[in-house]
Coordinates of C-alpha atoms in Angstrom, one line a residue:
X810 CA -52.4 2.3 -43.9
X811 CA -51.9 1.0 -40.4
X812 CA -50.2 -2.1 -41.9
X813 CA -47.8 0.1 -43.9
X814 CA -46.9 2.2 -40.8
X815 CA -46.4 -0.9 -38.8
X816 CA -44.1 -2.4 -41.5
X817 CA -42.1 0.8 -41.7
X818 CA -41.7 0.8 -38.0
X819 CA -40.4 -2.8 -38.0
X820 CA -37.9 -1.9 -40.8
X821 CA -36.6 1.2 -38.8
X822 CA -36.3 -1.0 -35.6
X823 CA -34.4 -3.6 -37.6
X824 CA -32.0 -1.0 -39.1
X825 CA -31.4 0.4 -35.6
X826 CA -30.6 -3.0 -34.2
X827 CA -28.3 -3.8 -37.1
X828 CA -26.5 -0.4 -36.6
X829 CA -26.2 -1.0 -32.9
X830 CA -24.9 -4.5 -33.4
X831 CA -22.3 -3.2 -35.9
X832 CA -21.3 -0.5 -33.4
X833 CA -20.9 -3.1 -30.6
X834 CA -18.8 -5.3 -32.9
X835 CA -16.4 -2.3 -33.2
X836 CA -16.1 -1.9 -29.4
X837 CA -13.3 -3.8 -27.7
X838 CA -15.1 -6.1 -25.2
X839 CA -12.0 -6.9 -23.1
X840 CA -12.5 -6.2 -19.3
X841 CA -11.7 -2.8 -17.9
X842 CA -9.4 -2.8 -14.8
X843 CA -9.7 -0.3 -12.0
X844 CA -6.7 -0.5 -9.6
X845 CA -7.3 1.3 -6.4
X846 CA -4.3 1.6 -4.0
X847 CA -4.0 3.6 -0.8
X848 CA -0.7 4.3 0.9
X849 CA 0.0 2.6 4.3
X850 CA -3.6 1.4 4.7
X851 CA -3.5 -1.3 7.4
X852 CA -5.9 -4.2 6.8
X853 CA -6.9 -3.7 10.5
X854 CA -8.4 -0.4 9.4
X855 CA -10.9 -1.9 6.9
X856 CA -14.1 -3.2 8.5
X857 CA -14.2 -6.2 6.2
X858 CA -11.2 -7.4 8.1
X859 CA -11.7 -5.7 11.5
X860 CA -14.7 -3.6 12.6
X861 CA -13.2 -2.5 15.9
X862 CA -11.6 0.7 14.6
X863 CA -13.6 2.1 11.7
X864 CA -16.5 1.3 9.3
X865 CA -15.5 1.3 5.6
X866 CA -18.8 0.4 3.8
X867 CA -17.6 1.3 0.3
X868 CA -14.3 -0.6 0.5
X869 CA -16.2 -3.5 2.1
X870 CA -18.6 -3.4 -0.8
X871 CA -15.8 -4.7 -3.1
X872 CA -15.5 -7.8 -1.0
X873 CA -19.3 -8.3 -0.7
X874 CA -19.5 -8.2 -4.5
X875 CA -16.3 -10.1 -4.9
X876 CA -13.5 -11.7 -2.9
X877 CA -11.6 -10.9 0.3
X878 CA -8.0 -12.2 0.5
X879 CA -7.0 -12.8 4.1
X880 CA -3.4 -13.9 3.4
X881 CA -2.2 -11.2 0.9
X882 CA 1.3 -9.9 1.5
X883 CA 4.1 -7.7 0.1
X884 CA 7.6 -8.6 -0.9
X885 CA 9.2 -5.5 0.6
X886 CA 7.2 -3.4 3.0
X887 CA 8.1 0.2 2.0
X888 CA 6.3 2.5 -0.4
X889 CA 8.3 3.0 -3.6
X890 CA 9.8 -0.5 -3.8
X891 CA 6.3 -2.0 -3.3
X892 CA 5.0 0.1 -6.2
X893 CA 7.9 -1.0 -8.4
X894 CA 7.2 -4.6 -7.6
X895 CA 3.5 -4.1 -8.6
X896 CA 4.4 -2.4 -11.8
X897 CA 7.1 -4.8 -12.9
X898 CA 6.0 -8.1 -11.5
X899 CA 9.6 -8.6 -10.3
X900 CA 11.2 -8.7 -6.8
X901 CA 13.1 -5.6 -5.7
X902 CA 16.5 -7.2 -6.2
X903 CA 15.7 -7.7 -9.9
X904 CA 13.8 -4.5 -10.7
X905 CA 16.5 -2.5 -8.8
X906 CA 14.2 -0.4 -6.7
X907 CA 15.3 -1.8 -3.4
X908 CA 14.4 1.2 -1.2
X909 CA 13.0 4.7 -1.2
X910 CA 16.5 6.2 -1.8
X911 CA 17.4 4.5 -5.1
X912 CA 16.1 5.6 -8.5
X913 CA 13.7 3.5 -10.4
X914 CA 15.4 1.9 -13.5
X915 CA 13.1 3.1 -16.3
X916 CA 14.3 0.4 -18.6
X917 CA 12.1 -1.9 -16.7
X918 CA 9.0 -3.0 -18.6
X919 CA 5.8 -2.2 -16.6
X920 CA 2.4 -3.8 -17.1
X921 CA 0.7 -0.5 -18.1
X922 CA 3.1 -0.2 -21.0
X923 CA 2.0 -3.6 -22.2
X924 CA -1.7 -2.6 -21.8
X925 CA -1.2 0.5 -23.8
X926 CA 0.6 -1.5 -26.6
X927 CA -2.3 -4.0 -26.6
X928 CA -4.8 -1.2 -27.3
X929 CA -6.1 -0.3 -23.8
X930 CA -6.6 3.3 -22.9
X931 CA -4.5 3.9 -19.7
X932 CA -4.6 6.6 -17.0
X933 CA -3.1 7.2 -13.6
X934 CA -4.2 9.7 -11.0
X935 CA -2.8 10.2 -7.5
X936 CA 0.4 9.1 -5.8
X937 CA 3.0 7.1 -7.7
X938 CA 5.9 8.2 -5.4
X939 CA 8.7 7.9 -7.8
X940 CA 9.4 9.3 -11.3
X941 CA 7.7 12.3 -12.9
X942 CA 6.9 10.7 -16.2
X943 CA 5.3 7.2 -15.8
X944 CA 5.5 5.1 -18.9
X945 CA 2.5 3.5 -20.5
X946 CA -0.1 6.1 -19.7
X947 CA -2.3 8.1 -22.1
X948 CA -2.9 10.6 -19.3
X949 CA -1.5 11.1 -15.8
X950 CA -1.7 13.6 -13.0
X951 CA 0.5 12.5 -10.1
X952 CA 1.7 14.0 -6.8
X953 CA 5.4 14.8 -6.6
X954 CA 6.9 12.4 -4.1
X955 CA 4.8 12.1 -1.0
X956 CA 2.5 15.0 -2.0
X957 CA 0.4 17.1 0.3
X958 CA -3.0 16.7 1.9
X959 CA -4.1 20.3 1.4
X960 CA -3.9 22.3 -1.9
X961 CA -1.5 19.8 -3.4
X962 CA 0.7 20.2 -6.5
X963 CA 0.3 17.7 -9.3
X964 CA 2.7 16.7 -12.1
X965 CA 1.2 16.3 -15.6
X966 CA 2.6 15.7 -19.0
X967 CA 2.0 19.4 -19.7
X968 CA 3.6 20.8 -16.5
X969 CA 2.9 21.2 -12.8
X970 CA -0.3 22.6 -11.4
X971 CA -1.6 23.3 -7.9
X972 CA -5.2 22.4 -7.1
X973 CA -7.1 23.9 -4.2
X974 CA -8.9 21.5 -1.9
X975 CA -8.3 18.2 -0.1
X976 CA -6.1 15.6 -1.8
X977 CA -8.4 12.6 -1.5
X978 CA -11.3 14.5 -3.0
X979 CA -9.1 16.0 -5.7
X980 CA -7.7 12.7 -6.9
X981 CA -11.2 11.4 -7.3
X982 CA -12.4 14.5 -9.1
X983 CA -9.5 14.1 -11.6
X984 CA -10.3 10.4 -12.0
X985 CA -14.0 11.0 -12.6
X986 CA -13.3 14.0 -14.9
X987 CA -11.2 11.7 -17.1
X988 CA -13.8 8.9 -17.0
X989 CA -16.6 11.4 -18.0
X990 CA -14.8 13.6 -20.6
X991 CA -11.8 11.8 -22.1
X992 CA -12.4 8.1 -21.9
X993 CA -12.5 6.4 -25.3
X994 CA -15.7 4.4 -25.1
X995 CA -14.6 2.1 -28.0
X996 CA -11.6 0.9 -25.9
X997 CA -11.2 -1.0 -22.7
X998 CA -9.4 1.0 -20.0
X999 CA -6.8 0.5 -17.3
X1000 CA -7.2 3.0 -14.6
X1001 CA -4.8 3.4 -11.7
X1002 CA -6.5 5.4 -8.9
X1003 CA -3.9 6.0 -6.2
X1004 CA -4.5 7.7 -2.9
X1005 CA -1.9 9.5 -0.8
X1006 CA -3.9 8.8 2.4
X1007 CA -3.4 7.4 4.9
X1008 CA 0.3 8.1 4.7
X1009 CA 2.0 10.0 7.5
X1010 CA 1.4 12.8 8.7
X1011 CA -2.3 12.0 8.6
X1012 CA -4.2 15.3 8.0
X1013 CA -7.9 14.5 7.7
X1014 CA -10.4 16.5 5.8
X1015 CA -12.4 19.1 7.9
X1016 CA -15.5 16.9 8.1
X1017 CA -13.5 14.0 9.6
X1018 CA -11.1 15.8 11.9
X1019 CA -14.2 17.4 13.5
X1020 CA -15.7 13.9 14.0
X1021 CA -12.7 11.7 14.7
X1022 CA -10.9 13.9 17.3
X1023 CA -13.9 13.2 19.5
X1024 CA -13.5 9.4 19.3
X1025 CA -11.6 7.0 21.6
X1026 CA -10.2 3.7 20.2
X1027 CA -9.4 0.4 21.9
X1028 CA -5.8 -0.2 22.7
X1029 CA -4.0 -3.0 20.9
X1030 CA -3.0 -5.9 23.1
X1031 CA 0.7 -5.5 22.3
X1032 CA 0.9 -1.7 22.7
X1033 CA 3.5 -2.1 25.5
X1034 CA 5.4 -5.0 23.9
X1035 CA 8.9 -5.4 25.6
X1036 CA 10.4 -7.5 22.7
X1037 CA 12.0 -9.8 25.3
X1038 CA 12.3 -12.9 23.1
X1039 CA 13.6 -11.0 20.1
X1040 CA 17.0 -9.6 19.3
X1041 CA 18.4 -6.2 18.5
X1042 CA 16.3 -5.7 15.4
X1043 CA 13.0 -5.2 17.2
X1044 CA 14.5 -3.5 20.2
X1045 CA 16.5 -0.8 18.2
X1046 CA 13.9 0.0 15.6
X1047 CA 12.9 3.7 15.8
X1048 CA 9.1 3.6 15.3
X1049 CA 7.8 3.5 18.8
X1050 CA 4.8 5.7 19.4
X1051 CA 6.0 7.0 22.7
X1052 CA 9.7 7.6 21.8
X1053 CA 9.7 8.3 18.1
X1054 CA 6.3 9.9 17.1
X1055 CA 6.7 13.7 16.9
X1056 CA 4.4 15.7 19.1
X1057 CA 4.1 18.5 16.4
X1058 CA 4.3 16.7 13.1
X1059 CA 2.4 13.6 14.1
X1060 CA 0.3 14.6 17.1
X1061 CA -0.5 18.1 16.0
X1062 CA 0.8 20.0 19.0
X1063 CA 1.8 23.5 18.1
X1064 CA 5.4 24.6 18.5
X1065 CA 4.2 27.3 21.0
X1066 CA 2.6 24.5 23.1
X1067 CA 5.8 22.5 23.1
X1068 CA 7.9 25.5 24.0
X1069 CA 5.5 26.6 26.8
X1070 CA 5.7 23.1 28.4
X1071 CA 9.5 23.1 28.0
X1072 CA 9.5 19.9 26.1
X1073 CA 12.8 19.1 24.2
X1074 CA 12.1 19.6 20.6
X1075 CA 15.5 18.9 19.1
X1076 CA 15.1 17.7 15.6
X1077 CA 11.3 18.2 15.8
X1078 CA 9.3 18.4 12.6
X1079 CA 7.3 21.6 12.4
X1080 CA 3.6 21.9 12.7
X1081 CA 2.4 20.3 9.4
X1082 CA -0.2 22.7 7.9
X1083 CA 1.9 25.0 5.8
X1084 CA -0.1 24.5 2.7
X1085 CA -3.5 25.5 4.2
X1086 CA -5.1 28.7 3.1
X1087 CA -6.5 31.1 5.7
X1088 CA -10.0 29.6 5.8
X1089 CA -8.7 26.1 6.1
X1090 CA -6.3 27.1 8.8
X1091 CA -9.0 28.8 10.8
X1092 CA -11.2 25.7 10.7
X1093 CA -8.2 23.5 11.7
X1094 CA -7.2 25.8 14.7
X1095 CA -10.8 25.7 15.9
X1096 CA -10.5 22.0 16.5
X1097 CA -6.8 21.4 17.2
X1098 CA -6.4 24.5 19.4
X1099 CA -8.6 23.0 22.2
X1100 CA -6.6 19.8 21.9
X1101 CA -3.4 21.8 22.6
X1102 CA -5.0 23.5 25.6
X1103 CA -6.2 20.2 27.0
X1104 CA -2.7 18.7 26.6
X1105 CA -1.2 21.6 28.5
X1106 CA -3.5 20.9 31.5
X1107 CA -2.8 17.2 31.5
X1108 CA 0.9 17.0 30.6
X1109 CA 2.4 17.6 34.1
X1110 CA 0.5 14.6 35.5
X1111 CA 1.3 12.2 32.7
X1112 CA 3.7 9.3 33.1
X1113 CA 5.2 7.5 30.1
X1114 CA 2.3 5.0 29.9
X1115 CA -0.3 7.8 30.0
X1116 CA 1.6 9.7 27.3
X1117 CA 1.9 6.6 25.2
X1118 CA -1.9 6.1 25.3
X1119 CA -2.5 9.8 24.6
X1120 CA -0.2 9.7 21.5
X1121 CA -1.9 6.5 20.4
X1122 CA -5.3 8.0 20.5
X1123 CA -4.1 11.1 18.6
X1124 CA -2.5 8.9 16.0
X1125 CA -5.7 6.8 15.5
X1126 CA -8.0 9.9 15.4
X1127 CA -6.0 11.4 12.5
X1128 CA -5.0 8.2 10.7
X1129 CA -8.5 6.8 10.7
X1130 CA -9.9 10.2 9.8
X1131 CA -8.0 10.2 6.5
X1132 CA -9.3 6.7 5.7
X1133 CA -12.9 7.8 6.2
X1134 CA -12.3 10.2 3.2
X1135 CA -10.8 7.4 1.2
X1136 CA -13.8 5.2 1.8
X1137 CA -16.2 8.0 0.8
X1138 CA -14.3 8.6 -2.5
X1139 CA -14.1 4.9 -3.3
X1140 CA -17.9 5.0 -3.1
X1141 CA -18.0 7.9 -5.5
X1142 CA -16.0 5.8 -8.1
X1143 CA -18.0 2.6 -7.6
X1144 CA -21.2 4.6 -8.0
X1145 CA -20.0 6.1 -11.2
X1146 CA -19.2 2.7 -12.6
X1147 CA -22.7 1.5 -11.7
X1148 CA -24.5 4.5 -12.9
X1149 CA -22.7 4.4 -16.3
X1150 CA -23.2 0.6 -16.7
X1151 CA -19.5 -0.1 -16.6
X1152 CA -19.5 -2.4 -13.6
X1153 CA -20.4 -5.6 -15.3
X1154 CA -17.3 -5.6 -17.5
X1155 CA -14.9 -4.1 -15.0
X1156 CA -12.5 -5.7 -12.5
X1157 CA -12.1 -3.5 -9.4
X1158 CA -9.1 -4.0 -7.1
X1159 CA -8.5 -2.4 -3.7
X1160 CA -5.2 -2.8 -1.9
X1161 CA -2.4 -0.9 -0.2
X1162 CA 1.3 -0.6 -1.0
X1163 CA 1.9 -2.5 2.3
X1164 CA 0.5 -3.0 5.8
X1165 CA 1.0 -0.7 8.7
X1166 CA 1.3 -0.8 12.5
X1167 CA -1.6 0.7 14.4
X1168 CA 0.1 0.5 17.8
X1169 CA 0.9 -3.2 17.6
X1170 CA 4.2 -3.9 19.3
X1171 CA 4.1 -0.2 20.3
X1172 CA 4.8 0.8 16.7
X1173 CA 3.7 3.0 13.8
X1174 CA 5.1 2.6 10.3
X1175 CA 5.9 -0.7 8.5
X1176 CA 9.2 -2.3 7.1
X1177 CA 9.3 -5.5 9.2
X1178 CA 8.2 -8.9 8.0
X1179 CA 5.9 -9.2 11.0
X1180 CA 2.3 -9.6 10.0
X1181 CA 1.0 -6.0 10.5
X1182 CA 3.4 -4.7 7.8
X1183 CA 3.9 -7.9 5.8
X1184 CA 0.2 -8.4 5.2
X1185 CA -1.8 -6.0 3.0
X1186 CA -5.5 -5.6 2.3
X1187 CA -6.7 -7.1 -1.0
X1188 CA -10.3 -7.0 -2.2
X1189 CA -11.3 -7.7 -5.8
X1190 CA -14.7 -7.7 -7.6
X1191 CA -15.2 -9.0 -11.1
X1192 CA -18.9 -9.6 -11.9
X1193 CA -19.8 -13.0 -13.4
X1194 CA -16.3 -14.3 -12.7
X1195 CA -15.9 -14.0 -8.9
X1196 CA -18.6 -15.5 -6.7
X1197 CA -19.8 -12.6 -4.4
X1198 CA -18.8 -12.8 -0.8
X1199 CA -15.9 -15.2 -1.3
X1200 CA -13.1 -15.3 1.3
X1201 CA -9.7 -16.7 0.2
X1202 CA -6.9 -17.8 2.5
X1203 CA -4.3 -18.9 -0.1
X1204 CA -1.0 -17.0 0.1
X1205 CA -0.7 -14.3 -2.6
X1206 CA 1.5 -11.3 -3.0
X1207 CA 1.7 -7.9 -4.7
X1208 CA 4.2 -9.7 -7.0
X1209 CA 1.2 -11.4 -8.6
X1210 CA -0.7 -8.3 -9.6
X1211 CA 0.9 -7.6 -12.9
X1212 CA 0.5 -11.1 -14.2
X1213 CA -3.1 -11.2 -13.0
X1214 CA -4.1 -8.1 -14.8
X1215 CA -2.3 -9.2 -18.0
X1216 CA -4.1 -12.6 -17.8
X1217 CA -7.5 -10.9 -17.4
X1218 CA -6.8 -8.8 -20.4
X1219 CA -5.5 -11.6 -22.5
X1220 CA -2.0 -10.0 -22.8
X1221 CA 1.0 -12.3 -22.8
X1222 CA 3.2 -11.7 -19.7
X1223 CA 7.0 -11.3 -20.1
X1224 CA 8.9 -14.4 -19.1
X1225 CA 10.9 -12.6 -16.5
X1226 CA 7.9 -11.7 -14.4
X1227 CA 8.0 -13.7 -11.1
X1228 CA 4.5 -13.8 -9.8
X1229 CA 1.5 -16.0 -10.5
X1230 CA -1.9 -15.0 -12.0
X1231 CA -4.6 -14.9 -9.4
X1232 CA -7.3 -15.8 -12.0
X1233 CA -7.6 -19.4 -10.8
X1234 CA -8.3 -18.2 -7.3
X1235 CA -10.7 -15.6 -8.5
X1236 CA -12.7 -18.1 -10.6
X1237 CA -12.8 -20.9 -8.0
X1238 CA -10.1 -23.1 -9.4
X1239 CA -8.1 -23.4 -6.2
X1240 CA -7.0 -26.9 -7.0
X1241 CA -4.3 -25.6 -9.4
X1242 CA -2.8 -23.1 -6.9
X1243 CA 0.4 -24.7 -5.6
X1244 CA 2.2 -22.0 -3.7
X1245 CA 3.2 -23.1 -0.2
X1246 CA 5.6 -20.3 0.8
X1247 CA 6.3 -16.6 0.3
X1248 CA 9.6 -14.7 0.1
X1249 CA 10.3 -11.3 1.6
X1250 CA 13.4 -8.9 1.5
X1251 CA 13.8 -5.5 3.1
X1252 CA 16.9 -3.4 2.4
X1253 CA 16.6 0.2 3.7
X1254 CA 19.1 0.3 6.5
X1255 CA 20.8 2.3 8.0
X1256 CA 18.0 4.8 7.4
X1257 CA 14.9 6.3 8.9
X1258 CA 13.2 4.1 11.5
X1259 CA 16.4 2.0 11.8
X1260 CA 14.8 -1.3 10.8
X1261 CA 17.6 -3.7 10.0
X1262 CA 18.0 -5.5 6.7
X1263 CA 16.3 -8.8 6.6
X1264 CA 14.9 -11.5 4.4
X1265 CA 12.6 -14.4 5.2
X1266 CA 10.1 -17.0 4.2
X1267 CA 6.5 -17.5 5.4
X1268 CA 4.3 -20.5 5.1
X1269 CA 0.8 -20.7 6.6
X1270 CA 2.2 -22.3 9.7
X1271 CA 5.6 -20.7 10.2
X1272 CA 7.7 -17.6 9.5
X1273 CA 11.5 -17.6 9.4
X1274 CA 13.4 -14.3 9.3
X1275 CA 17.1 -13.6 8.9
X1276 CA 18.4 -10.2 10.0
X1277 CA 21.8 -9.3 8.5
X1278 CA 24.3 -6.6 7.6
X1279 CA 25.5 -5.4 11.0
X1280 CA 23.9 -8.4 12.9
X1281 CA 23.3 -12.1 12.2
X1282 CA 20.1 -12.9 13.9
X1283 CA 17.4 -15.5 13.2
X1284 CA 13.8 -15.5 14.3
X1285 CA 11.1 -18.3 13.9
X1286 CA 7.4 -17.8 14.7
X1287 CA 4.7 -20.4 15.0
X1288 CA 2.0 -18.5 13.2
X1289 CA -0.8 -20.9 14.5
X1290 CA 0.1 -20.8 18.2
X1291 CA 1.5 -17.3 18.3
X1292 CA -0.4 -15.1 15.7
X1293 CA 0.9 -11.9 17.5
X1294 CA 4.5 -13.0 16.9
X1295 CA 5.7 -12.4 20.4
X1296 CA 7.7 -15.5 20.9
X1297 CA 10.8 -16.2 18.8
X1298 CA 11.2 -20.0 19.0
X1299 CA 14.3 -20.3 16.7
X1300 CA 16.4 -21.7 19.6
X1301 CA 13.7 -23.8 21.1
X1302 CA 14.7 -27.5 20.8
X1303 CA 11.1 -28.5 20.0
X1304 CA 11.4 -26.5 16.7
X1305 CA 14.8 -27.9 15.5
X1306 CA 13.3 -29.9 12.7
X1307 CA 11.1 -26.9 11.7
X1308 CA 14.1 -24.6 11.5
X1309 CA 16.0 -27.1 9.3
X1310 CA 13.0 -27.5 7.0
X1311 CA 12.3 -23.7 6.8
X1312 CA 16.0 -22.9 6.1
X1313 CA 15.9 -25.4 3.2
X1314 CA 12.7 -23.9 1.8
X1315 CA 14.3 -20.4 2.2
X1316 CA 17.3 -21.5 0.2
X1317 CA 15.1 -22.9 -2.5
X1318 CA 13.0 -19.7 -2.8
X1319 CA 16.1 -17.5 -2.9
X1320 CA 17.3 -19.6 -5.8
X1321 CA 13.9 -19.6 -7.5
X1322 CA 13.6 -15.8 -7.3
X1323 CA 17.3 -15.3 -8.2
X1324 CA 18.2 -13.6 -4.9
X1325 CA 21.6 -14.4 -3.2
X1326 CA 24.3 -13.3 -0.9
X1327 CA 26.1 -11.9 -4.0
X1328 CA 23.1 -9.5 -4.6
X1329 CA 22.9 -8.6 -0.9
X1330 CA 26.6 -7.6 -1.0
X1331 CA 26.1 -5.7 -4.3
X1332 CA 23.4 -3.5 -2.8
X1333 CA 25.3 -3.0 0.4
X1334 CA 28.2 -1.8 -1.6
X1335 CA 26.0 0.6 -3.6
X1336 CA 24.5 1.9 -0.4
X1337 CA 27.9 2.5 1.2
X1338 CA 29.1 4.3 -1.9
X1339 CA 26.0 6.5 -1.8
X1340 CA 26.8 7.4 1.8
X1341 CA 30.4 8.3 0.9
X1342 CA 29.5 10.2 -2.2
X1343 CA 26.5 11.9 -0.7
X1344 CA 24.5 11.1 -3.8
X1345 CA 21.5 9.0 -4.6
X1346 CA 22.0 5.4 -5.6
X1347 CA 22.2 5.3 -9.4
X1348 CA 20.5 2.9 -11.8
X1349 CA 23.5 0.6 -12.0
X1350 CA 22.6 -2.9 -13.1
X1351 CA 22.6 -5.7 -10.5
X1352 CA 25.2 -8.4 -11.2
X1353 CA 24.2 -11.2 -13.4
X1354 CA 22.1 -13.9 -11.7
X1355 CA 23.7 -16.6 -13.8
X1356 CA 26.5 -18.7 -12.5
X1357 CA 26.5 -17.2 -9.0
X1358 CA 26.2 -19.2 -5.8
X1359 CA 22.7 -18.8 -4.3
X1360 CA 22.2 -19.0 -0.6

């Protein structure tokens, strides 16, 4: 009798194993991809890169379990164009999204569309920044434009909705709700998890503004940069913390405080908490009210240097406070993947749409090809493929993301994509990586922050930048001797040969990536037409890149 029971038990077990094997054979085993991107998250504000400002244990965990890129950069350091480059795998001059003002040409093929066509389930939650109906997604809930930190509106395929709470928590709630309730477990997934934070105007969650407004942060060495070796481009940019950061919108002084102190508030942005409900506002005022009172007492004795330092500390308190919430929520998602046994077959990427100035050169914002805005954080984990704890110094760009993801998923990349798959670097095959220079091009001028149009080339040793449009200025930096990029050596006789070689490399890269003076003039013409017409730049096609003279 025992033998019969034992035999029946074996048969049942065998049947269950067979059924499970058949079920597994029906499940698509291609890797999942989770793409996490924050907005304006400086690499200096991730403790895996720099532990002097903030601790980010959850973001750091991605590097500890995977790879940390120390030489990752963008092709155009401004929000919407950077996102267009990531989605299309093409430089701005070819995908047409050259600045935040122009429309995105929806005839572009994006990598999520290719994933969806190839059988992946796709979802996007958070900040896209352009377009209300992103292609290639089974489900999306995105912020309109910049979105709001408190009680934000979201755009969905079924209409707009307002969700009460703090935006970083909400984006994660939406993401985990999709993972838990609507993810098709028979398919691999592509998930784009996109944070608004830490974009300006830096409104932290209650937990963190209570903590971070009590902190004091070290001053950057170049906070009082005088730009003496550089031309008009650096000197005329409107992103200086002292001169161009708003006391109300950015530093959170109330309009009543500003009026009481008789400070000129011409063109001043209003106090940025209009979406808070009564309870949220009361908690906010309990912390920022005393900050206002303290400023009133100190203002009359402040000189410009003291005011600069005060504004820098206010900036860091709020900026870093928003990042603390991002780190918490990245931890929530990583824990979900672990708890649901998804981590082993999932690539997780953390990056930003560009770098950001945290007081270096006296600045906030981005746009320049100087390192703080040119470089971007990039951390990737991919179990059993990436050796944990790897640090990589090869030059990579956001231009490479689309082709990397397609390669990981075994999907053929379109021939007009211009990046390179990072898979060789991820899997330790650095010997096949042959990139020795990066190309950059910024277009949005004249516009907010007044950073002049420029393009340039960077190698590991040097960086050459050409500012154009209403100026004709060149800058060369020795990146090994002068990592803070304080000394423009373009006219230094010792660098004559370097200038010649870098200009030749720049010419070759512009030809390789199909950029040219003809395209520069085309986009300048469109921009001027826009200014005259008072309308947005349309989706007019750039001129053909064939049979034109490249510079």
